[in-house]
PDB file of C-alpha atoms in Angstrom:
ATOM      1  CA  UNK A   1     103.010 -24.119 -32.892  1.00  0.00           C
ATOM      2  CA  UNK A   2     100.739 -21.682 -34.668  1.00  0.00           C
ATOM      3  CA  UNK A   3      99.994 -18.338 -33.179  1.00  0.00           C
ATOM      4  CA  UNK A   4      96.270 -19.030 -32.558  1.00  0.00           C
ATOM      5  CA  UNK A   5      96.521 -22.726 -31.709  1.00  0.00           C
ATOM      6  CA  UNK A   6      95.043 -23.752 -28.341  1.00  0.00           C
ATOM      7  CA  UNK A   7      93.411 -20.436 -27.684  1.00  0.00           C
ATOM      8  CA  UNK A   8      89.702 -20.163 -28.243  1.00  0.00           C
ATOM      9  CA  UNK A   9      88.291 -16.908 -29.446  1.00  0.00           C
ATOM     10  CA  UNK A  10      86.509 -15.163 -26.653  1.00  0.00           C
ATOM     11  CA  UNK A  11      83.617 -12.958 -27.695  1.00  0.00           C
ATOM     12  CA  UNK A  12      83.651  -9.541 -26.160  1.00  0.00           C
ATOM     13  CA  UNK A  13      80.312  -8.415 -24.839  1.00  0.00           C
ATOM     14  CA  UNK A  14      79.423  -4.859 -25.622  1.00  0.00           C
ATOM     15  CA  UNK A  15      77.303  -3.229 -22.968  1.00  0.00           C
ATOM     16  CA  UNK A  16      74.271  -1.464 -24.329  1.00  0.00           C
ATOM     17  CA  UNK A  17      72.013   0.618 -22.167  1.00  0.00           C
ATOM     18  CA  UNK A  18      72.544   2.374 -18.886  1.00  0.00           C
ATOM     19  CA  UNK A  19      75.433   1.426 -16.677  1.00  0.00           C
ATOM     20  CA  UNK A  20      75.307   1.350 -12.896  1.00  0.00           C
ATOM     21  CA  UNK A  21      74.482   4.819 -11.589  1.00  0.00           C
ATOM     22  CA  UNK A  22      73.789   6.085 -15.135  1.00  0.00           C
ATOM     23  CA  UNK A  23      70.389   7.502 -15.977  1.00  0.00           C
ATOM     24  CA  UNK A  24      68.571   5.913 -18.880  1.00  0.00           C
ATOM     25  CA  UNK A  25      68.279   8.382 -21.705  1.00  0.00           C
ATOM     26  CA  UNK A  26      66.343   7.435 -24.816  1.00  0.00           C
ATOM     27  CA  UNK A  27      68.029   8.072 -28.122  1.00  0.00           C
ATOM     28  CA  UNK A  28      65.853   9.907 -30.630  1.00  0.00           C
ATOM     29  CA  UNK A  29      64.535   7.616 -33.342  1.00  0.00           C
ATOM     30  CA  UNK A  30      65.682   4.415 -31.611  1.00  0.00           C
ATOM     31  CA  UNK A  31      63.652   1.991 -29.513  1.00  0.00           C
ATOM     32  CA  UNK A  32      64.884   1.044 -26.097  1.00  0.00           C
ATOM     33  CA  UNK A  33      66.044  -2.526 -25.580  1.00  0.00           C
ATOM     34  CA  UNK A  34      63.204  -4.963 -24.909  1.00  0.00           C
ATOM     35  CA  UNK A  35      63.116  -7.428 -22.052  1.00  0.00           C
ATOM     36  CA  UNK A  36      64.846 -10.644 -23.138  1.00  0.00           C
ATOM     37  CA  UNK A  37      62.354 -13.183 -24.506  1.00  0.00           C
ATOM     38  CA  UNK A  38      63.032 -15.738 -21.754  1.00  0.00           C
ATOM     39  CA  UNK A  39      62.440 -13.133 -19.042  1.00  0.00           C
ATOM     40  CA  UNK A  40      59.298 -11.881 -20.770  1.00  0.00           C
ATOM     41  CA  UNK A  41      57.866 -15.410 -20.911  1.00  0.00           C
ATOM     42  CA  UNK A  42      58.621 -16.124 -17.260  1.00  0.00           C
ATOM     43  CA  UNK A  43      57.384 -12.813 -15.878  1.00  0.00           C
ATOM     44  CA  UNK A  44      53.637 -13.294 -16.617  1.00  0.00           C
ATOM     45  CA  UNK A  45      53.749 -16.870 -15.331  1.00  0.00           C
ATOM     46  CA  UNK A  46      55.433 -15.767 -12.111  1.00  0.00           C
ATOM     47  CA  UNK A  47      52.986 -12.904 -11.772  1.00  0.00           C
ATOM     48  CA  UNK A  48      49.945 -15.138 -12.320  1.00  0.00           C
ATOM     49  CA  UNK A  49      51.311 -17.698  -9.861  1.00  0.00           C
ATOM     50  CA  UNK A  50      51.802 -14.937  -7.337  1.00  0.00           C
ATOM     51  CA  UNK A  51      48.320 -13.521  -7.870  1.00  0.00           C
ATOM     52  CA  UNK A  52      46.813 -17.020  -7.662  1.00  0.00           C
ATOM     53  CA  UNK A  53      48.572 -17.697  -4.372  1.00  0.00           C
ATOM     54  CA  UNK A  54      47.500 -14.297  -3.037  1.00  0.00           C
ATOM     55  CA  UNK A  55      43.913 -15.039  -4.025  1.00  0.00           C
ATOM     56  CA  UNK A  56      44.119 -18.530  -2.508  1.00  0.00           C
ATOM     57  CA  UNK A  57      45.263 -17.059   0.802  1.00  0.00           C
ATOM     58  CA  UNK A  58      42.180 -14.805   0.783  1.00  0.00           C
ATOM     59  CA  UNK A  59      39.807 -17.763   0.434  1.00  0.00           C
ATOM     60  CA  UNK A  60      39.032 -19.330   3.799  1.00  0.00           C
ATOM     61  CA  UNK A  61      37.358 -22.616   4.677  1.00  0.00           C
ATOM     62  CA  UNK A  62      33.793 -22.655   5.880  1.00  0.00           C
ATOM     63  CA  UNK A  63      32.417 -25.151   8.383  1.00  0.00           C
ATOM     64  CA  UNK A  64      29.078 -26.902   8.798  1.00  0.00           C
ATOM     65  CA  UNK A  65      27.071 -28.401  11.622  1.00  0.00           C
ATOM     66  CA  UNK A  66      26.638 -32.176  11.858  1.00  0.00           C
ATOM     67  CA  UNK A  67      24.582 -33.622   8.977  1.00  0.00           C
ATOM     68  CA  UNK A  68      23.845 -30.150   7.576  1.00  0.00           C
ATOM     69  CA  UNK A  69      24.446 -28.164   4.438  1.00  0.00           C
ATOM     70  CA  UNK A  70      22.951 -24.968   5.858  1.00  0.00           C
ATOM     71  CA  UNK A  71      25.309 -21.975   5.867  1.00  0.00           C
ATOM     72  CA  UNK A  72      25.846 -20.523   9.329  1.00  0.00           C
ATOM     73  CA  UNK A  73      26.253 -16.794   9.887  1.00  0.00           C
ATOM     74  CA  UNK A  74      30.000 -17.353  10.270  1.00  0.00           C
ATOM     75  CA  UNK A  75      30.114 -19.245   6.961  1.00  0.00           C
ATOM     76  CA  UNK A  76      28.191 -16.456   5.227  1.00  0.00           C
ATOM     77  CA  UNK A  77      30.606 -13.850   6.584  1.00  0.00           C
ATOM     78  CA  UNK A  78      33.584 -15.906   5.403  1.00  0.00           C
ATOM     79  CA  UNK A  79      32.037 -16.375   1.966  1.00  0.00           C
ATOM     80  CA  UNK A  80      31.353 -12.627   1.737  1.00  0.00           C
ATOM     81  CA  UNK A  81      35.077 -11.957   2.224  1.00  0.00           C
ATOM     82  CA  UNK A  82      35.895 -14.605  -0.374  1.00  0.00           C
ATOM     83  CA  UNK A  83      33.400 -13.101  -2.819  1.00  0.00           C
ATOM     84  CA  UNK A  84      35.006  -9.674  -2.427  1.00  0.00           C
ATOM     85  CA  UNK A  85      38.400 -11.163  -3.292  1.00  0.00           C
ATOM     86  CA  UNK A  86      36.945 -13.062  -6.263  1.00  0.00           C
ATOM     87  CA  UNK A  87      35.230  -9.974  -7.658  1.00  0.00           C
ATOM     88  CA  UNK A  88      38.637  -8.256  -7.703  1.00  0.00           C
ATOM     89  CA  UNK A  89      40.102 -11.186  -9.690  1.00  0.00           C
ATOM     90  CA  UNK A  90      37.532 -11.693 -12.486  1.00  0.00           C
ATOM     91  CA  UNK A  91      39.748 -14.100 -14.446  1.00  0.00           C
ATOM     92  CA  UNK A  92      40.077 -16.570 -11.556  1.00  0.00           C
ATOM     93  CA  UNK A  93      38.125 -19.799 -11.424  1.00  0.00           C
ATOM     94  CA  UNK A  94      37.499 -21.640  -8.177  1.00  0.00           C
ATOM     95  CA  UNK A  95      36.585 -25.190  -7.233  1.00  0.00           C
ATOM     96  CA  UNK A  96      34.425 -25.548  -4.133  1.00  0.00           C
ATOM     97  CA  UNK A  97      35.279 -28.829  -2.418  1.00  0.00           C
ATOM     98  CA  UNK A  98      32.621 -30.271  -0.114  1.00  0.00           C
ATOM     99  CA  UNK A  99      33.860 -32.490   2.729  1.00  0.00           C
ATOM    100  CA  UNK A 100      32.294 -34.454   5.576  1.00  0.00           C
ATOM    101  CA  UNK A 101      33.258 -36.188   8.792  1.00  0.00           C
ATOM    102  CA  UNK A 102      33.508 -39.957   9.046  1.00  0.00           C
ATOM    103  CA  UNK A 103      29.904 -40.535  10.192  1.00  0.00           C
ATOM    104  CA  UNK A 104      27.621 -42.183   7.656  1.00  0.00           C
ATOM    105  CA  UNK A 105      28.170 -44.194   4.503  1.00  0.00           C
ATOM    106  CA  UNK A 106      30.484 -43.127   1.694  1.00  0.00           C
ATOM    107  CA  UNK A 107      27.491 -42.589  -0.608  1.00  0.00           C
ATOM    108  CA  UNK A 108      25.608 -40.468   1.920  1.00  0.00           C
ATOM    109  CA  UNK A 109      28.669 -38.320   2.615  1.00  0.00           C
ATOM    110  CA  UNK A 110      29.356 -37.775  -1.089  1.00  0.00           C
ATOM    111  CA  UNK A 111      25.809 -36.444  -1.480  1.00  0.00           C
ATOM    112  CA  UNK A 112      26.111 -34.299   1.667  1.00  0.00           C
ATOM    113  CA  UNK A 113      29.459 -32.894   0.508  1.00  0.00           C
ATOM    114  CA  UNK A 114      27.884 -31.971  -2.834  1.00  0.00           C
ATOM    115  CA  UNK A 115      24.981 -30.193  -1.091  1.00  0.00           C
ATOM    116  CA  UNK A 116      27.513 -28.255   1.008  1.00  0.00           C
ATOM    117  CA  UNK A 117      29.515 -27.228  -2.050  1.00  0.00           C
ATOM    118  CA  UNK A 118      26.339 -26.226  -3.907  1.00  0.00           C
ATOM    119  CA  UNK A 119      25.170 -24.128  -0.941  1.00  0.00           C
ATOM    120  CA  UNK A 120      28.447 -22.175  -0.982  1.00  0.00           C
ATOM    121  CA  UNK A 121      28.300 -21.781  -4.769  1.00  0.00           C
ATOM    122  CA  UNK A 122      24.725 -20.478  -4.641  1.00  0.00           C
ATOM    123  CA  UNK A 123      25.631 -17.959  -1.962  1.00  0.00           C
ATOM    124  CA  UNK A 124      28.736 -16.757  -3.839  1.00  0.00           C
ATOM    125  CA  UNK A 125      26.645 -16.166  -6.965  1.00  0.00           C
ATOM    126  CA  UNK A 126      24.201 -14.025  -4.953  1.00  0.00           C
ATOM    127  CA  UNK A 127      27.236 -11.954  -3.935  1.00  0.00           C
ATOM    128  CA  UNK A 128      28.196 -11.270  -7.559  1.00  0.00           C
ATOM    129  CA  UNK A 129      30.579 -14.085  -8.453  1.00  0.00           C
ATOM    130  CA  UNK A 130      29.732 -15.501 -11.882  1.00  0.00           C
ATOM    131  CA  UNK A 131      28.352 -19.043 -11.831  1.00  0.00           C
ATOM    132  CA  UNK A 132      30.682 -19.976 -14.697  1.00  0.00           C
ATOM    133  CA  UNK A 133      33.733 -19.313 -12.541  1.00  0.00           C
ATOM    134  CA  UNK A 134      32.657 -21.766  -9.840  1.00  0.00           C
ATOM    135  CA  UNK A 135      32.855 -25.549  -9.980  1.00  0.00           C
ATOM    136  CA  UNK A 136      31.879 -27.969  -7.239  1.00  0.00           C
ATOM    137  CA  UNK A 137      33.073 -31.381  -6.189  1.00  0.00           C
ATOM    138  CA  UNK A 138      32.378 -33.595  -3.199  1.00  0.00           C
ATOM    139  CA  UNK A 139      35.033 -35.663  -1.520  1.00  0.00           C
ATOM    140  CA  UNK A 140      32.639 -36.938   1.122  1.00  0.00           C
ATOM    141  CA  UNK A 141      34.670 -38.361   3.986  1.00  0.00           C
ATOM    142  CA  UNK A 142      37.676 -39.284   1.807  1.00  0.00           C
ATOM    143  CA  UNK A 143      39.830 -36.207   2.537  1.00  0.00           C
ATOM    144  CA  UNK A 144      39.707 -35.420   6.243  1.00  0.00           C
ATOM    145  CA  UNK A 145      41.484 -32.289   7.420  1.00  0.00           C
ATOM    146  CA  UNK A 146      42.008 -33.972  10.789  1.00  0.00           C
ATOM    147  CA  UNK A 147      42.598 -37.715  11.111  1.00  0.00           C
ATOM    148  CA  UNK A 148      41.232 -37.837  14.677  1.00  0.00           C
ATOM    149  CA  UNK A 149      38.140 -39.707  15.804  1.00  0.00           C
ATOM    150  CA  UNK A 150      36.584 -37.204  18.193  1.00  0.00           C
ATOM    151  CA  UNK A 151      34.246 -34.230  18.029  1.00  0.00           C
ATOM    152  CA  UNK A 152      37.090 -31.723  17.589  1.00  0.00           C
ATOM    153  CA  UNK A 153      38.358 -33.599  14.521  1.00  0.00           C
ATOM    154  CA  UNK A 154      34.871 -34.113  13.097  1.00  0.00           C
ATOM    155  CA  UNK A 155      34.141 -30.364  13.306  1.00  0.00           C
ATOM    156  CA  UNK A 156      37.250 -29.633  11.230  1.00  0.00           C
ATOM    157  CA  UNK A 157      36.226 -32.200   8.635  1.00  0.00           C
ATOM    158  CA  UNK A 158      32.701 -30.823   8.047  1.00  0.00           C
ATOM    159  CA  UNK A 159      33.846 -28.105   5.664  1.00  0.00           C
ATOM    160  CA  UNK A 160      34.016 -26.554   2.216  1.00  0.00           C
ATOM    161  CA  UNK A 161      37.349 -25.462   0.794  1.00  0.00           C
ATOM    162  CA  UNK A 162      37.667 -22.963  -2.039  1.00  0.00           C
ATOM    163  CA  UNK A 163      40.584 -23.778  -4.330  1.00  0.00           C
ATOM    164  CA  UNK A 164      41.861 -21.494  -7.092  1.00  0.00           C
ATOM    165  CA  UNK A 165      42.147 -23.577 -10.256  1.00  0.00           C
ATOM    166  CA  UNK A 166      43.172 -20.760 -12.634  1.00  0.00           C
ATOM    167  CA  UNK A 167      44.669 -17.386 -11.835  1.00  0.00           C
TER     168      UNK A 167
END
């Protein structure tokens, strides 16, 4: 049997940079080690995901009265808070989703949901959010928040939701 047979060479890792409890001291004329490429690629994605989820949590639903697309005082106050969050995140784009309760035809509710989404969009633009950052869509009665068939459920379903589509 040969001396090296059956034994794989094991590379020895040389530690570069500060060790535990050592202070990092730059060496004159040399650059410090960069973040590994894989970490560098993941970090911005994780950060943007985090900022998108933080922004999403700042955007609350607004609710409407029966057969109405008029913004109530409560809806305006909620949209003002959302606008403040959006102004702080100028790169974010948002989709305003108009929804309705189960009363009325599918066609009527799609139109009503669009009017609701447009009302929120118009108000957000008056508060300083760029029109180009806001998209609207109506789901009519197709996406109820509450599956019930009573007034409490219907109130929850007459709403706009603001959804972050890009961080």
